Amino acid sequence: MSSSNSVTVQILDKEYSIICPPEERSNLVSAARYLDGKMREIRSSGKVIGADRIAVMAALNITHDLLHNQERPDVPAGGATREQVRDLLERVDQALADDQDSKKG
């Protein structure tokens, strides 16, 4: 994919470039904003220190909310939503791994 398919998002004061199909850009940006907000909430609580730990706690909280909403009968369970979240989490994992690799070298 070319760099024209790359979207730069900012999460907890760091920029991440993520390759994304044009039709998914707005969803990716929304997800990044949501994650950034959750991570900032956790950081501001002062109970969790370190970006990696904050990211894990945010992921756990978001996953908990997602699973809780799937269990509610009045909220339709969306297989597509689950797949989109899984795909976005894989992209974030890859971006974090790439960031760690760039710090080592």
Rosetta silent file (secondary structure, phi, psi, omega in degrees, C-alpha in Angstrom):
SEQUENCE: MSSSNSVTVQILDKEYSIICPPEERSNLVSAARYLDGKMREIRSSGKVIGADRIAVMAALNITHDLLHNQERPDVPAGGATREQVRDLLERVDQALADDQDSKKG
SCORE:     score description
SCORE:     0.000 S_00000001
   1 L     0.000  151.199 -178.259    0.000    0.000    0.000 S_00000001
   2 L   -90.062  169.983 -179.086    1.178    3.496   -0.636 S_00000001
   3 H   -67.530  -16.971  177.202    1.651    6.286    1.854 S_00000001
   4 H   -67.319  -17.678  176.373   -1.584    7.830    0.549 S_00000001
   5 H   -93.827    6.415 -178.956   -3.347    5.032    2.454 S_00000001
   6 E   -91.867  135.248  177.512   -1.509    5.957    5.631 S_00000001
   7 E  -117.917  132.816  177.532   -3.358    7.776    8.398 S_00000001
   8 E  -101.885  124.549  178.106   -1.509    9.521   11.202 S_00000001
   9 E  -121.898  156.097  179.183   -3.254    9.502   14.558 S_00000001
  10 E  -116.558  124.103 -179.979   -2.145   10.870   17.884 S_00000001
  11 E  -129.925  120.055  179.582   -2.595    8.781   20.996 S_00000001
  12 L    51.093   51.633  175.190   -1.341    9.979   24.360 S_00000001
  13 L    67.154   16.380  175.386    0.900   12.631   22.781 S_00000001
  14 E  -123.723  144.133  179.177    2.534   10.216   20.331 S_00000001
  15 E   -96.782  140.356  177.655    1.930    9.992   16.604 S_00000001
  16 E  -130.701  128.869  174.146    1.281    6.675   14.863 S_00000001
  17 E   -97.620  124.590 -175.959    1.077    6.160   11.111 S_00000001
  18 E  -127.346  130.168  177.224   -1.284    3.345   10.266 S_00000001
  19 E   -75.331  130.612 -172.398   -2.026    1.983    6.826 S_00000001
  20 L  -151.047  135.722  174.947   -5.745    2.065    6.324 S_00000001
  21 L   -61.346  144.988 -177.539   -8.128    1.761    3.362 S_00000001
  22 H   -52.956  -35.986 -177.402   -9.680    5.151    2.516 S_00000001
  23 H   -72.572  -11.862  179.671  -13.175    3.946    3.409 S_00000001
  24 H  -104.775   -0.144 -175.944  -12.031    3.097    6.961 S_00000001
  25 H   -56.323  -49.371 -176.444  -10.200    6.369    7.714 S_00000001
  26 H   -64.232  -37.074  176.923  -12.995    8.011    9.670 S_00000001
  27 H   -65.071  -41.398  179.557  -13.528    4.862   11.748 S_00000001
  28 H   -64.426  -45.093  179.613   -9.810    4.639   12.499 S_00000001
  29 H   -62.794  -41.339  177.990   -9.611    8.305   13.501 S_00000001
  30 H   -63.307  -43.212  179.389  -12.678    7.888   15.733 S_00000001
  31 H   -63.185  -41.698  179.496  -11.189    4.784   17.345 S_00000001
  32 H   -64.380  -41.213  178.098   -7.897    6.594   17.958 S_00000001
  33 H   -63.762  -42.107  179.991   -9.690    9.540   19.557 S_00000001
  34 H   -63.506  -47.161  178.829  -11.702    7.193   21.754 S_00000001
  35 H   -61.807  -43.646  178.721   -8.573    5.282   22.804 S_00000001
  36 H   -58.337  -43.770  179.127   -6.708    8.520   23.451 S_00000001
  37 H   -62.244  -44.425  179.287   -9.535    9.697   25.696 S_00000001
  38 H   -63.596  -42.042 -179.320   -9.593    6.438   27.650 S_00000001
  39 H   -66.329  -36.939  177.779   -5.811    6.479   28.063 S_00000001
  40 H   -67.103  -38.073  176.200   -5.879   10.084   29.259 S_00000001
  41 H   -59.650  -45.646 -178.083   -8.569    9.214   31.822 S_00000001
  42 H   -66.434  -43.769  179.691   -6.413    6.398   33.160 S_00000001
  43 H   -62.414  -41.073 -177.305   -3.260    8.527   33.205 S_00000001
  44 H   -69.523  -20.530  177.640   -5.030   11.377   35.009 S_00000001
  45 H   -68.382  -23.569  179.357   -6.199    9.004   37.735 S_00000001
  46 L    76.790    0.667 -177.000   -2.562    8.659   38.778 S_00000001
  47 L   -86.568  -20.600 -177.426   -3.065    4.984   39.604 S_00000001
  48 L  -125.123  130.277 -178.328   -1.270    3.635   36.518 S_00000001
  49 L  -119.621  137.821  178.142    2.161    4.794   35.396 S_00000001
  50 L   102.700  131.163 -175.808    3.801    4.130   32.055 S_00000001
  51 H   -59.451  -39.323 -179.501    2.352    4.302   28.553 S_00000001
  52 H   -64.005  -43.962  179.678    2.431    0.529   28.059 S_00000001
  53 H   -67.609  -38.782  177.353    0.510   -0.126   31.268 S_00000001
  54 H   -62.692  -42.486  179.685   -1.948    2.654   30.488 S_00000001
  55 H   -62.522  -42.106  179.559   -2.515    1.144   27.018 S_00000001
  56 H   -65.030  -43.841  179.630   -3.159   -2.307   28.494 S_00000001
  57 H   -63.823  -40.324  177.723   -5.596   -0.929   31.059 S_00000001
  58 H   -63.495  -43.639  179.210   -7.407    1.059   28.358 S_00000001
  59 H   -61.574  -42.041  178.461   -7.600   -2.054   26.162 S_00000001
  60 H   -64.090  -42.952  179.346   -9.005   -4.067   29.061 S_00000001
  61 H   -64.358  -43.753 -179.795  -11.596   -1.394   29.867 S_00000001
  62 H   -65.895  -42.394  179.026  -12.683   -1.056   26.236 S_00000001
  63 H   -64.178  -41.385  177.567  -12.846   -4.831   25.805 S_00000001
  64 H   -59.213  -46.995  179.191  -14.857   -5.165   28.997 S_00000001
  65 H   -61.230  -42.779 -179.684  -17.322   -2.552   27.756 S_00000001
  66 H   -62.073  -48.445 -179.175  -17.571   -4.258   24.370 S_00000001
  67 H   -65.649  -38.635  178.513  -18.205   -7.700   25.872 S_00000001
  68 H   -62.372  -42.924 -179.926  -20.682   -6.290   28.393 S_00000001
  69 H   -67.454  -30.880  178.711  -22.640   -4.599   25.601 S_00000001
  70 H   -69.950  -28.802 -178.790  -22.692   -7.834   23.576 S_00000001
  71 H   -78.060  -18.475 -178.932  -24.282   -9.662   26.499 S_00000001
  72 L   -76.637  126.739 -177.614  -27.157   -7.187   26.722 S_00000001
  73 L   -67.313  -24.392 -177.885  -30.191   -8.476   24.803 S_00000001
  74 L   -82.587   -6.975  178.219  -31.349   -4.972   23.850 S_00000001
  75 L  -110.168  118.383 -178.945  -28.069   -4.245   22.034 S_00000001
  76 L   -64.140  132.591  177.853  -27.623   -6.188   18.787 S_00000001
  77 L   -77.399  122.651 -177.404  -24.388   -8.197   18.743 S_00000001
  78 L  -107.019  110.361  175.738  -22.416   -7.152   15.686 S_00000001
  79 H   -61.341  -35.707  179.318  -19.971   -9.664   14.283 S_00000001
  80 H   -65.882  -39.097  179.078  -18.658   -6.955   11.977 S_00000001
  81 H   -63.480  -43.962  178.542  -17.996   -4.675   14.958 S_00000001
  82 H   -59.513  -43.813  179.475  -16.067   -7.414   16.737 S_00000001
  83 H   -65.688  -38.979  178.802  -13.993   -8.000   13.614 S_00000001
  84 H   -65.949  -41.102  178.552  -13.318   -4.279   13.204 S_00000001
  85 H   -64.364  -43.632  178.567  -12.164   -3.973   16.821 S_00000001
  86 H   -60.047  -44.095 -179.893   -9.897   -6.999   16.403 S_00000001
  87 H   -63.289  -44.404  179.084   -8.427   -5.492   13.220 S_00000001
  88 H   -65.361  -38.553  177.617   -7.836   -2.129   14.884 S_00000001
  89 H   -64.222  -38.770  176.528   -6.202   -3.757   17.910 S_00000001
  90 H   -62.465  -40.436  179.125   -3.850   -5.661   15.578 S_00000001
  91 H   -65.507  -41.843  178.787   -2.924   -2.385   13.880 S_00000001
  92 H   -65.125  -43.315  177.116   -2.267   -0.684   17.209 S_00000001
  93 H   -57.199  -44.102 -179.796   -0.155   -3.656   18.357 S_00000001
  94 H   -64.985  -41.627  179.160    1.874   -3.430   15.149 S_00000001
  95 H   -63.792  -41.023  177.392    2.325    0.331   15.533 S_00000001
  96 H   -65.274  -40.746  178.260    3.498   -0.119   19.131 S_00000001
  97 H   -64.378  -43.349  178.467    5.906   -2.880   18.076 S_00000001
  98 H   -62.181  -39.281  179.409    7.273   -0.699   15.274 S_00000001
  99 H   -65.210  -41.918  177.878    7.708    2.163   17.745 S_00000001
 100 H   -64.048  -40.344  179.091    9.627   -0.080   20.167 S_00000001
 101 H   -63.821  -38.138 -178.568   11.843   -1.337   17.317 S_00000001
 102 H   -70.666  -27.847  177.632   12.680    2.212   16.262 S_00000001
 103 H   -74.216  -31.596 -178.849   13.725    3.079   19.842 S_00000001
 104 H   -71.124  -36.520 -172.629   16.075    0.078   20.023 S_00000001
 105 L   -95.797    0.000    0.000   17.924    0.885   16.823 S_00000001
